[in-house]
Amino acid sequence: MNVLLFNGCSDNRPDTTGRRLSAYLHEQLLEKGYTVSQVNVSDAHIPFFELRQPNPPAEVEAMVEAFTKSDLQIWLTPLYHGGMTGAMKNCLDWLELTSRREKPYLTDKVVGLVCWADGGQAMQGINAMDAVAKALRAWVIPYTVPLVKSQIYTDTHRRELSVEHTRKLDRLVNLLGNAAQAFTITS
């Protein structure tokens, strides 16, 4: 199965929380035998969404293809003003290009959600992503991972993820795989 890691962090530095969480998830997914692809909004160079654009840029086409080819997805974002980053939402808006396909948007895709915030408000980002994922016809697993940024790392240099948080991410990976198997059997 192909898993897409969709990182909504708009900061492209390699030591960002989004990159560290994505790297950890990537490693865990590979260990379980999944094929993993990534879309990082900071690297994707996706222009503002234009519904009536006759020829979308190649970057948009490649991103849309990554979403549609995946079986499973994990979306990650820092909380921004009560929701996901604007760049992340913009990427998801481009999935409108699939609206006329036999299986439009994210039909039959299983999605896991991760959000982090400076305070305890990360659940707001989860709720925002959940609403968009469901509007795009994805099935969101009921286990989500809201994180308090100050508790993600065990050291002040932000190199080591805490055991508590890696357990939550591991559980997300396991449940995502279980949900995909159950969904495949019943679909």
mmCIF file with all atom_site columns, C-alpha atoms in Angstrom:
data_model
loop_
_atom_site.group_PDB
_atom_site.id
_atom_site.type_symbol
_atom_site.label_atom_id
_atom_site.label_alt_id
_atom_site.label_comp_id
_atom_site.label_asym_id
_atom_site.label_entity_id
_atom_site.label_seq_id
_atom_site.pdbx_PDB_ins_code
_atom_site.Cartn_x
_atom_site.Cartn_y
_atom_site.Cartn_z
_atom_site.occupancy
_atom_site.B_iso_or_equiv
_atom_site.pdbx_formal_charge
_atom_site.auth_seq_id
_atom_site.auth_comp_id
_atom_site.auth_asym_id
_atom_site.auth_atom_id
_atom_site.pdbx_PDB_model_num
ATOM 1   C CA . MET A 1 1   ? 0.000   0.000  0.000   1.00 0.00 ? 1   MET A CA 1
ATOM 2   C CA . ASN A 1 2   ? 1.086   3.521  -0.782  1.00 0.00 ? 2   ASN A CA 1
ATOM 3   C CA . VAL A 1 3   ? 0.961   6.098  2.003   1.00 0.00 ? 3   VAL A CA 1
ATOM 4   C CA . LEU A 1 4   ? 1.118   9.835  1.361   1.00 0.00 ? 4   LEU A CA 1
ATOM 5   C CA . LEU A 1 5   ? 2.586   12.027 4.088   1.00 0.00 ? 5   LEU A CA 1
ATOM 6   C CA . PHE A 1 6   ? 1.094   15.484 3.541   1.00 0.00 ? 6   PHE A CA 1
ATOM 7   C CA . ASN A 1 7   ? 3.069   18.028 5.572   1.00 0.00 ? 7   ASN A CA 1
ATOM 8   C CA . GLY A 1 8   ? 1.317   21.389 5.824   1.00 0.00 ? 8   GLY A CA 1
ATOM 9   C CA . CYS A 1 9   ? 4.205   23.150 7.569   1.00 0.00 ? 9   CYS A CA 1
ATOM 10  C CA . SER A 1 10  ? 5.155   26.088 5.362   1.00 0.00 ? 10  SER A CA 1
ATOM 11  C CA . ASP A 1 11  ? 8.665   26.404 6.835   1.00 0.00 ? 11  ASP A CA 1
ATOM 12  C CA . ASN A 1 12  ? 11.228  24.576 4.684   1.00 0.00 ? 12  ASN A CA 1
ATOM 13  C CA . ARG A 1 13  ? 14.031  24.325 7.262   1.00 0.00 ? 13  ARG A CA 1
ATOM 14  C CA . PRO A 1 14  ? 15.028  20.677 7.873   1.00 0.00 ? 14  PRO A CA 1
ATOM 15  C CA . ASP A 1 15  ? 14.676  20.925 11.661  1.00 0.00 ? 15  ASP A CA 1
ATOM 16  C CA . THR A 1 16  ? 11.016  21.994 11.794  1.00 0.00 ? 16  THR A CA 1
ATOM 17  C CA . THR A 1 17  ? 8.530   19.991 13.807  1.00 0.00 ? 17  THR A CA 1
ATOM 18  C CA . GLY A 1 18  ? 6.700   19.081 10.606  1.00 0.00 ? 18  GLY A CA 1
ATOM 19  C CA . ARG A 1 19  ? 9.859   17.660 9.038   1.00 0.00 ? 19  ARG A CA 1
ATOM 20  C CA . ARG A 1 20  ? 10.820  15.771 12.208  1.00 0.00 ? 20  ARG A CA 1
ATOM 21  C CA . LEU A 1 21  ? 7.366   14.247 12.624  1.00 0.00 ? 21  LEU A CA 1
ATOM 22  C CA . SER A 1 22  ? 7.224   13.376 8.912   1.00 0.00 ? 22  SER A CA 1
ATOM 23  C CA . ALA A 1 23  ? 10.645  11.724 9.099   1.00 0.00 ? 23  ALA A CA 1
ATOM 24  C CA . TYR A 1 24  ? 9.589   9.662  12.094  1.00 0.00 ? 24  TYR A CA 1
ATOM 25  C CA . LEU A 1 25  ? 6.346   8.574  10.425  1.00 0.00 ? 25  LEU A CA 1
ATOM 26  C CA . HIS A 1 26  ? 8.172   7.846  7.173   1.00 0.00 ? 26  HIS A CA 1
ATOM 27  C CA . GLU A 1 27  ? 10.553  5.502  8.995   1.00 0.00 ? 27  GLU A CA 1
ATOM 28  C CA . GLN A 1 28  ? 7.729   3.720  10.836  1.00 0.00 ? 28  GLN A CA 1
ATOM 29  C CA . LEU A 1 29  ? 5.722   3.243  7.643   1.00 0.00 ? 29  LEU A CA 1
ATOM 30  C CA . LEU A 1 30  ? 8.732   1.831  5.761   1.00 0.00 ? 30  LEU A CA 1
ATOM 31  C CA . GLU A 1 31  ? 9.353   -0.630 8.605   1.00 0.00 ? 31  GLU A CA 1
ATOM 32  C CA . LYS A 1 32  ? 5.790   -1.890 8.153   1.00 0.00 ? 32  LYS A CA 1
ATOM 33  C CA . GLY A 1 33  ? 6.360   -2.435 4.446   1.00 0.00 ? 33  GLY A CA 1
ATOM 34  C CA . TYR A 1 34  ? 4.443   0.536  3.067   1.00 0.00 ? 34  TYR A CA 1
ATOM 35  C CA . THR A 1 35  ? 5.530   2.557  0.064   1.00 0.00 ? 35  THR A CA 1
ATOM 36  C CA . VAL A 1 36  ? 5.751   6.174  1.186   1.00 0.00 ? 36  VAL A CA 1
ATOM 37  C CA . SER A 1 37  ? 5.514   9.398  -0.798  1.00 0.00 ? 37  SER A CA 1
ATOM 38  C CA . GLN A 1 38  ? 5.512   12.931 0.563   1.00 0.00 ? 38  GLN A CA 1
ATOM 39  C CA . VAL A 1 39  ? 4.086   16.305 -0.297  1.00 0.00 ? 39  VAL A CA 1
ATOM 40  C CA . ASN A 1 40  ? 5.631   19.121 1.719   1.00 0.00 ? 40  ASN A CA 1
ATOM 41  C CA . VAL A 1 41  ? 3.805   22.377 1.048   1.00 0.00 ? 41  VAL A CA 1
ATOM 42  C CA . SER A 1 42  ? 7.030   24.303 1.642   1.00 0.00 ? 42  SER A CA 1
ATOM 43  C CA . ASP A 1 43  ? 8.682   22.524 -1.303  1.00 0.00 ? 43  ASP A CA 1
ATOM 44  C CA . ALA A 1 44  ? 5.716   21.969 -3.619  1.00 0.00 ? 44  ALA A CA 1
ATOM 45  C CA . HIS A 1 45  ? 5.540   25.463 -5.203  1.00 0.00 ? 45  HIS A CA 1
ATOM 46  C CA . ILE A 1 46  ? 1.774   25.211 -5.601  1.00 0.00 ? 46  ILE A CA 1
ATOM 47  C CA . PRO A 1 47  ? 0.206   28.448 -6.917  1.00 0.00 ? 47  PRO A CA 1
ATOM 48  C CA . PHE A 1 48  ? -3.037  29.897 -5.597  1.00 0.00 ? 48  PHE A CA 1
ATOM 49  C CA . PHE A 1 49  ? -6.001  27.769 -6.588  1.00 0.00 ? 49  PHE A CA 1
ATOM 50  C CA . GLU A 1 50  ? -7.781  28.815 -9.782  1.00 0.00 ? 50  GLU A CA 1
ATOM 51  C CA . LEU A 1 51  ? -10.837 26.727 -10.568 1.00 0.00 ? 51  LEU A CA 1
ATOM 52  C CA . ARG A 1 52  ? -11.090 27.642 -14.242 1.00 0.00 ? 52  ARG A CA 1
ATOM 53  C CA . GLN A 1 53  ? -7.423  27.358 -15.143 1.00 0.00 ? 53  GLN A CA 1
ATOM 54  C CA . PRO A 1 54  ? -7.307  25.318 -18.376 1.00 0.00 ? 54  PRO A CA 1
ATOM 55  C CA . ASN A 1 55  ? -3.776  23.959 -17.949 1.00 0.00 ? 55  ASN A CA 1
ATOM 56  C CA . PRO A 1 56  ? -2.727  23.542 -14.320 1.00 0.00 ? 56  PRO A CA 1
ATOM 57  C CA . PRO A 1 57  ? 1.025   23.776 -13.678 1.00 0.00 ? 57  PRO A CA 1
ATOM 58  C CA . ALA A 1 58  ? 3.049   20.552 -13.624 1.00 0.00 ? 58  ALA A CA 1
ATOM 59  C CA . GLU A 1 59  ? 3.602   20.920 -9.854  1.00 0.00 ? 59  GLU A CA 1
ATOM 60  C CA . VAL A 1 60  ? -0.155  20.889 -9.300  1.00 0.00 ? 60  VAL A CA 1
ATOM 61  C CA . GLU A 1 61  ? -0.654  17.869 -11.545 1.00 0.00 ? 61  GLU A CA 1
ATOM 62  C CA . ALA A 1 62  ? 2.116   15.972 -9.704  1.00 0.00 ? 62  ALA A CA 1
ATOM 63  C CA . MET A 1 63  ? 0.627   16.827 -6.319  1.00 0.00 ? 63  MET A CA 1
ATOM 64  C CA . VAL A 1 64  ? -2.886  15.802 -7.352  1.00 0.00 ? 64  VAL A CA 1
ATOM 65  C CA . GLU A 1 65  ? -1.453  12.539 -8.698  1.00 0.00 ? 65  GLU A CA 1
ATOM 66  C CA . ALA A 1 66  ? 0.282   11.873 -5.364  1.00 0.00 ? 66  ALA A CA 1
ATOM 67  C CA . PHE A 1 67  ? -3.043  12.268 -3.563  1.00 0.00 ? 67  PHE A CA 1
ATOM 68  C CA . THR A 1 68  ? -4.991  10.069 -5.953  1.00 0.00 ? 68  THR A CA 1
ATOM 69  C CA . LYS A 1 69  ? -2.364  7.292  -6.185  1.00 0.00 ? 69  LYS A CA 1
ATOM 70  C CA . SER A 1 70  ? -2.112  6.841  -2.426  1.00 0.00 ? 70  SER A CA 1
ATOM 71  C CA . ASP A 1 71  ? -4.216  4.335  -0.523  1.00 0.00 ? 71  ASP A CA 1
ATOM 72  C CA . LEU A 1 72  ? -3.592  5.920  2.876   1.00 0.00 ? 72  LEU A CA 1
ATOM 73  C CA . GLN A 1 73  ? -2.696  9.441  3.904   1.00 0.00 ? 73  GLN A CA 1
ATOM 74  C CA . ILE A 1 74  ? -1.389  11.186 7.000   1.00 0.00 ? 74  ILE A CA 1
ATOM 75  C CA . TRP A 1 75  ? -1.912  14.923 7.132   1.00 0.00 ? 75  TRP A CA 1
ATOM 76  C CA . LEU A 1 76  ? 0.272   17.004 9.480   1.00 0.00 ? 76  LEU A CA 1
ATOM 77  C CA . THR A 1 77  ? 0.021   20.718 10.222  1.00 0.00 ? 77  THR A CA 1
ATOM 78  C CA . PRO A 1 78  ? 0.898   23.269 12.841  1.00 0.00 ? 78  PRO A CA 1
ATOM 79  C CA . LEU A 1 79  ? -2.119  25.152 14.148  1.00 0.00 ? 79  LEU A CA 1
ATOM 80  C CA . TYR A 1 80  ? -2.494  28.502 12.391  1.00 0.00 ? 80  TYR A CA 1
ATOM 81  C CA . HIS A 1 81  ? -5.238  30.852 13.555  1.00 0.00 ? 81  HIS A CA 1
ATOM 82  C CA . GLY A 1 82  ? -7.552  28.025 14.545  1.00 0.00 ? 82  GLY A CA 1
ATOM 83  C CA . GLY A 1 83  ? -6.939  25.732 11.574  1.00 0.00 ? 83  GLY A CA 1
ATOM 84  C CA . MET A 1 84  ? -4.438  24.269 9.151   1.00 0.00 ? 84  MET A CA 1
ATOM 85  C CA . THR A 1 85  ? -1.957  26.414 7.244   1.00 0.00 ? 85  THR A CA 1
ATOM 86  C CA . GLY A 1 86  ? -3.309  28.368 4.296   1.00 0.00 ? 86  GLY A CA 1
ATOM 87  C CA . ALA A 1 87  ? -0.790  26.697 1.989   1.00 0.00 ? 87  ALA A CA 1
ATOM 88  C CA . MET A 1 88  ? -2.116  23.289 3.041   1.00 0.00 ? 88  MET A CA 1
ATOM 89  C CA . LYS A 1 89  ? -5.724  24.280 2.415   1.00 0.00 ? 89  LYS A CA 1
ATOM 90  C CA . ASN A 1 90  ? -4.709  25.715 -0.966  1.00 0.00 ? 90  ASN A CA 1
ATOM 91  C CA . CYS A 1 91  ? -3.195  22.351 -1.954  1.00 0.00 ? 91  CYS A CA 1
ATOM 92  C CA . LEU A 1 92  ? -6.375  20.560 -0.938  1.00 0.00 ? 92  LEU A CA 1
ATOM 93  C CA . ASP A 1 93  ? -8.462  23.024 -2.965  1.00 0.00 ? 93  ASP A CA 1
ATOM 94  C CA . TRP A 1 94  ? -6.601  21.888 -6.094  1.00 0.00 ? 94  TRP A CA 1
ATOM 95  C CA . LEU A 1 95  ? -8.148  18.416 -5.665  1.00 0.00 ? 95  LEU A CA 1
ATOM 96  C CA . GLU A 1 96  ? -11.150 20.003 -7.354  1.00 0.00 ? 96  GLU A CA 1
ATOM 97  C CA . LEU A 1 97  ? -9.364  18.984 -10.586 1.00 0.00 ? 97  LEU A CA 1
ATOM 98  C CA . THR A 1 98  ? -10.526 15.423 -9.850  1.00 0.00 ? 98  THR A CA 1
ATOM 99  C CA . SER A 1 99  ? -14.226 16.337 -9.563  1.00 0.00 ? 99  SER A CA 1
ATOM 100 C CA . ARG A 1 100 ? -15.226 14.720 -12.857 1.00 0.00 ? 100 ARG A CA 1
ATOM 101 C CA . ARG A 1 101 ? -13.316 11.482 -12.359 1.00 0.00 ? 101 ARG A CA 1
ATOM 102 C CA . GLU A 1 102 ? -15.052 8.176  -11.667 1.00 0.00 ? 102 GLU A CA 1
ATOM 103 C CA . LYS A 1 103 ? -13.740 8.389  -8.087  1.00 0.00 ? 103 LYS A CA 1
ATOM 104 C CA . PRO A 1 104 ? -13.454 12.135 -7.446  1.00 0.00 ? 104 PRO A CA 1
ATOM 105 C CA . TYR A 1 105 ? -11.504 13.890 -4.722  1.00 0.00 ? 105 TYR A CA 1
ATOM 106 C CA . LEU A 1 106 ? -10.332 11.442 -2.043  1.00 0.00 ? 106 LEU A CA 1
ATOM 107 C CA . THR A 1 107 ? -13.035 8.814  -2.449  1.00 0.00 ? 107 THR A CA 1
ATOM 108 C CA . ASP A 1 108 ? -11.965 5.550  -0.736  1.00 0.00 ? 108 ASP A CA 1
ATOM 109 C CA . LYS A 1 109 ? -8.874  7.144  0.843   1.00 0.00 ? 109 LYS A CA 1
ATOM 110 C CA . VAL A 1 110 ? -8.192  6.574  4.537   1.00 0.00 ? 110 VAL A CA 1
ATOM 111 C CA . VAL A 1 111 ? -6.684  9.570  6.340   1.00 0.00 ? 111 VAL A CA 1
ATOM 112 C CA . GLY A 1 112 ? -4.964  10.047 9.709   1.00 0.00 ? 112 GLY A CA 1
ATOM 113 C CA . LEU A 1 113 ? -4.533  13.517 11.211  1.00 0.00 ? 113 LEU A CA 1
ATOM 114 C CA . VAL A 1 114 ? -1.749  15.142 13.270  1.00 0.00 ? 114 VAL A CA 1
ATOM 115 C CA . CYS A 1 115 ? -1.630  18.751 14.499  1.00 0.00 ? 115 CYS A CA 1
ATOM 116 C CA . TRP A 1 116 ? 0.624   20.582 16.931  1.00 0.00 ? 116 TRP A CA 1
ATOM 117 C CA . ALA A 1 117 ? 0.202   23.905 18.699  1.00 0.00 ? 117 ALA A CA 1
ATOM 118 C CA . ASP A 1 118 ? 2.025   26.014 21.256  1.00 0.00 ? 118 ASP A CA 1
ATOM 119 C CA . GLY A 1 119 ? -0.857  25.618 23.680  1.00 0.00 ? 119 GLY A CA 1
ATOM 120 C CA . GLY A 1 120 ? -3.473  22.958 24.070  1.00 0.00 ? 120 GLY A CA 1
ATOM 121 C CA . GLN A 1 121 ? -5.500  24.029 21.039  1.00 0.00 ? 121 GLN A CA 1
ATOM 122 C CA . ALA A 1 122 ? -4.186  21.523 18.452  1.00 0.00 ? 122 ALA A CA 1
ATOM 123 C CA . MET A 1 123 ? -7.593  19.848 18.343  1.00 0.00 ? 123 MET A CA 1
ATOM 124 C CA . GLN A 1 124 ? -8.894  22.888 16.447  1.00 0.00 ? 124 GLN A CA 1
ATOM 125 C CA . GLY A 1 125 ? -6.482  22.074 13.618  1.00 0.00 ? 125 GLY A CA 1
ATOM 126 C CA . ILE A 1 126 ? -7.595  18.432 13.714  1.00 0.00 ? 126 ILE A CA 1
ATOM 127 C CA . ASN A 1 127 ? -11.232 19.537 13.430  1.00 0.00 ? 127 ASN A CA 1
ATOM 128 C CA . ALA A 1 128 ? -10.432 21.811 10.478  1.00 0.00 ? 128 ALA A CA 1
ATOM 129 C CA . MET A 1 129 ? -8.587  19.034 8.622   1.00 0.00 ? 129 MET A CA 1
ATOM 130 C CA . ASP A 1 130 ? -11.329 16.542 9.495   1.00 0.00 ? 130 ASP A CA 1
ATOM 131 C CA . ALA A 1 131 ? -13.990 18.783 7.949   1.00 0.00 ? 131 ALA A CA 1
ATOM 132 C CA . VAL A 1 132 ? -12.002 19.207 4.723   1.00 0.00 ? 132 VAL A CA 1
ATOM 133 C CA . ALA A 1 133 ? -11.089 15.511 4.467   1.00 0.00 ? 133 ALA A CA 1
ATOM 134 C CA . LYS A 1 134 ? -14.736 14.504 4.842   1.00 0.00 ? 134 LYS A CA 1
ATOM 135 C CA . ALA A 1 135 ? -15.831 17.139 2.328   1.00 0.00 ? 135 ALA A CA 1
ATOM 136 C CA . LEU A 1 136 ? -13.352 15.527 -0.070  1.00 0.00 ? 136 LEU A CA 1
ATOM 137 C CA . ARG A 1 137 ? -15.019 12.127 0.599   1.00 0.00 ? 137 ARG A CA 1
ATOM 138 C CA . ALA A 1 138 ? -12.139 10.621 2.562   1.00 0.00 ? 138 ALA A CA 1
ATOM 139 C CA . TRP A 1 139 ? -12.638 8.363  5.551   1.00 0.00 ? 139 TRP A CA 1
ATOM 140 C CA . VAL A 1 140 ? -10.843 9.816  8.584   1.00 0.00 ? 140 VAL A CA 1
ATOM 141 C CA . ILE A 1 141 ? -9.817  7.310  11.221  1.00 0.00 ? 141 ILE A CA 1
ATOM 142 C CA . PRO A 1 142 ? -11.317 8.196  14.608  1.00 0.00 ? 142 PRO A CA 1
ATOM 143 C CA . TYR A 1 143 ? -7.897  8.283  16.303  1.00 0.00 ? 143 TYR A CA 1
ATOM 144 C CA . THR A 1 144 ? -6.118  11.620 15.831  1.00 0.00 ? 144 THR A CA 1
ATOM 145 C CA . VAL A 1 145 ? -2.907  13.059 17.266  1.00 0.00 ? 145 VAL A CA 1
ATOM 146 C CA . PRO A 1 146 ? -3.153  16.600 18.684  1.00 0.00 ? 146 PRO A CA 1
ATOM 147 C CA . LEU A 1 147 ? 0.227   17.591 20.171  1.00 0.00 ? 147 LEU A CA 1
ATOM 148 C CA . VAL A 1 148 ? 1.396   20.342 22.528  1.00 0.00 ? 148 VAL A CA 1
ATOM 149 C CA . LYS A 1 149 ? 4.562   21.632 20.878  1.00 0.00 ? 149 LYS A CA 1
ATOM 150 C CA . SER A 1 150 ? 6.472   22.187 24.130  1.00 0.00 ? 150 SER A CA 1
ATOM 151 C CA . GLN A 1 151 ? 6.020   18.499 25.020  1.00 0.00 ? 151 GLN A CA 1
ATOM 152 C CA . ILE A 1 152 ? 6.986   16.932 21.672  1.00 0.00 ? 152 ILE A CA 1
ATOM 153 C CA . TYR A 1 153 ? 10.738  16.859 22.353  1.00 0.00 ? 153 TYR A CA 1
ATOM 154 C CA . THR A 1 154 ? 12.801  15.531 25.243  1.00 0.00 ? 154 THR A CA 1
ATOM 155 C CA . ASP A 1 155 ? 15.679  17.983 24.746  1.00 0.00 ? 155 ASP A CA 1
ATOM 156 C CA . THR A 1 156 ? 15.998  21.732 24.295  1.00 0.00 ? 156 THR A CA 1
ATOM 157 C CA . HIS A 1 157 ? 17.667  21.305 20.887  1.00 0.00 ? 157 HIS A CA 1
ATOM 158 C CA . ARG A 1 158 ? 14.529  19.569 19.542  1.00 0.00 ? 158 ARG A CA 1
ATOM 159 C CA . ARG A 1 159 ? 16.346  16.479 18.310  1.00 0.00 ? 159 ARG A CA 1
ATOM 160 C CA . GLU A 1 160 ? 14.646  13.685 20.233  1.00 0.00 ? 160 GLU A CA 1
ATOM 161 C CA . LEU A 1 161 ? 10.883  13.067 20.104  1.00 0.00 ? 161 LEU A CA 1
ATOM 162 C CA . SER A 1 162 ? 9.348   12.127 23.450  1.00 0.00 ? 162 SER A CA 1
ATOM 163 C CA . VAL A 1 163 ? 8.377   8.499  23.996  1.00 0.00 ? 163 VAL A CA 1
ATOM 164 C CA . GLU A 1 164 ? 4.814   9.547  24.796  1.00 0.00 ? 164 GLU A CA 1
ATOM 165 C CA . HIS A 1 165 ? 4.472   11.216 21.409  1.00 0.00 ? 165 HIS A CA 1
ATOM 166 C CA . THR A 1 166 ? 6.181   8.472  19.413  1.00 0.00 ? 166 THR A CA 1
ATOM 167 C CA . ARG A 1 167 ? 3.728   6.010  20.974  1.00 0.00 ? 167 ARG A CA 1
ATOM 168 C CA . LYS A 1 168 ? 0.839   8.165  19.750  1.00 0.00 ? 168 LYS A CA 1
ATOM 169 C CA . LEU A 1 169 ? 2.325   8.323  16.253  1.00 0.00 ? 169 LEU A CA 1
ATOM 170 C CA . ASP A 1 170 ? 2.977   4.567  16.274  1.00 0.00 ? 170 ASP A CA 1
ATOM 171 C CA . ARG A 1 171 ? -0.634  3.949  17.271  1.00 0.00 ? 171 ARG A CA 1
ATOM 172 C CA . LEU A 1 172 ? -1.779  6.199  14.403  1.00 0.00 ? 172 LEU A CA 1
ATOM 173 C CA . VAL A 1 173 ? 0.299   4.172  11.917  1.00 0.00 ? 173 VAL A CA 1
ATOM 174 C CA . ASN A 1 174 ? -1.091  0.876  13.255  1.00 0.00 ? 174 ASN A CA 1
ATOM 175 C CA . LEU A 1 175 ? -4.696  2.045  13.254  1.00 0.00 ? 175 LEU A CA 1
ATOM 176 C CA . LEU A 1 176 ? -4.359  3.549  9.791   1.00 0.00 ? 176 LEU A CA 1
ATOM 177 C CA . GLY A 1 177 ? -3.244  0.175  8.441   1.00 0.00 ? 177 GLY A CA 1
ATOM 178 C CA . ASN A 1 178 ? -6.019  -1.654 10.296  1.00 0.00 ? 178 ASN A CA 1
ATOM 179 C CA . ALA A 1 179 ? -8.617  0.783  8.987   1.00 0.00 ? 179 ALA A CA 1
ATOM 180 C CA . ALA A 1 180 ? -7.365  0.360  5.442   1.00 0.00 ? 180 ALA A CA 1
ATOM 181 C CA . GLN A 1 181 ? -7.692  -3.419 5.693   1.00 0.00 ? 181 GLN A CA 1
ATOM 182 C CA . ALA A 1 182 ? -11.213 -3.177 7.105   1.00 0.00 ? 182 ALA A CA 1
ATOM 183 C CA . PHE A 1 183 ? -12.190 -0.593 4.500   1.00 0.00 ? 183 PHE A CA 1
ATOM 184 C CA . THR A 1 184 ? -10.836 -2.758 1.663   1.00 0.00 ? 184 THR A CA 1
ATOM 185 C CA . ILE A 1 185 ? -12.789 -5.775 2.860   1.00 0.00 ? 185 ILE A CA 1
ATOM 186 C CA . THR A 1 186 ? -16.088 -3.887 3.032   1.00 0.00 ? 186 THR A CA 1
ATOM 187 C CA . SER A 1 187 ? -15.649 -1.709 -0.083  1.00 0.00 ? 187 SER A CA 1
#
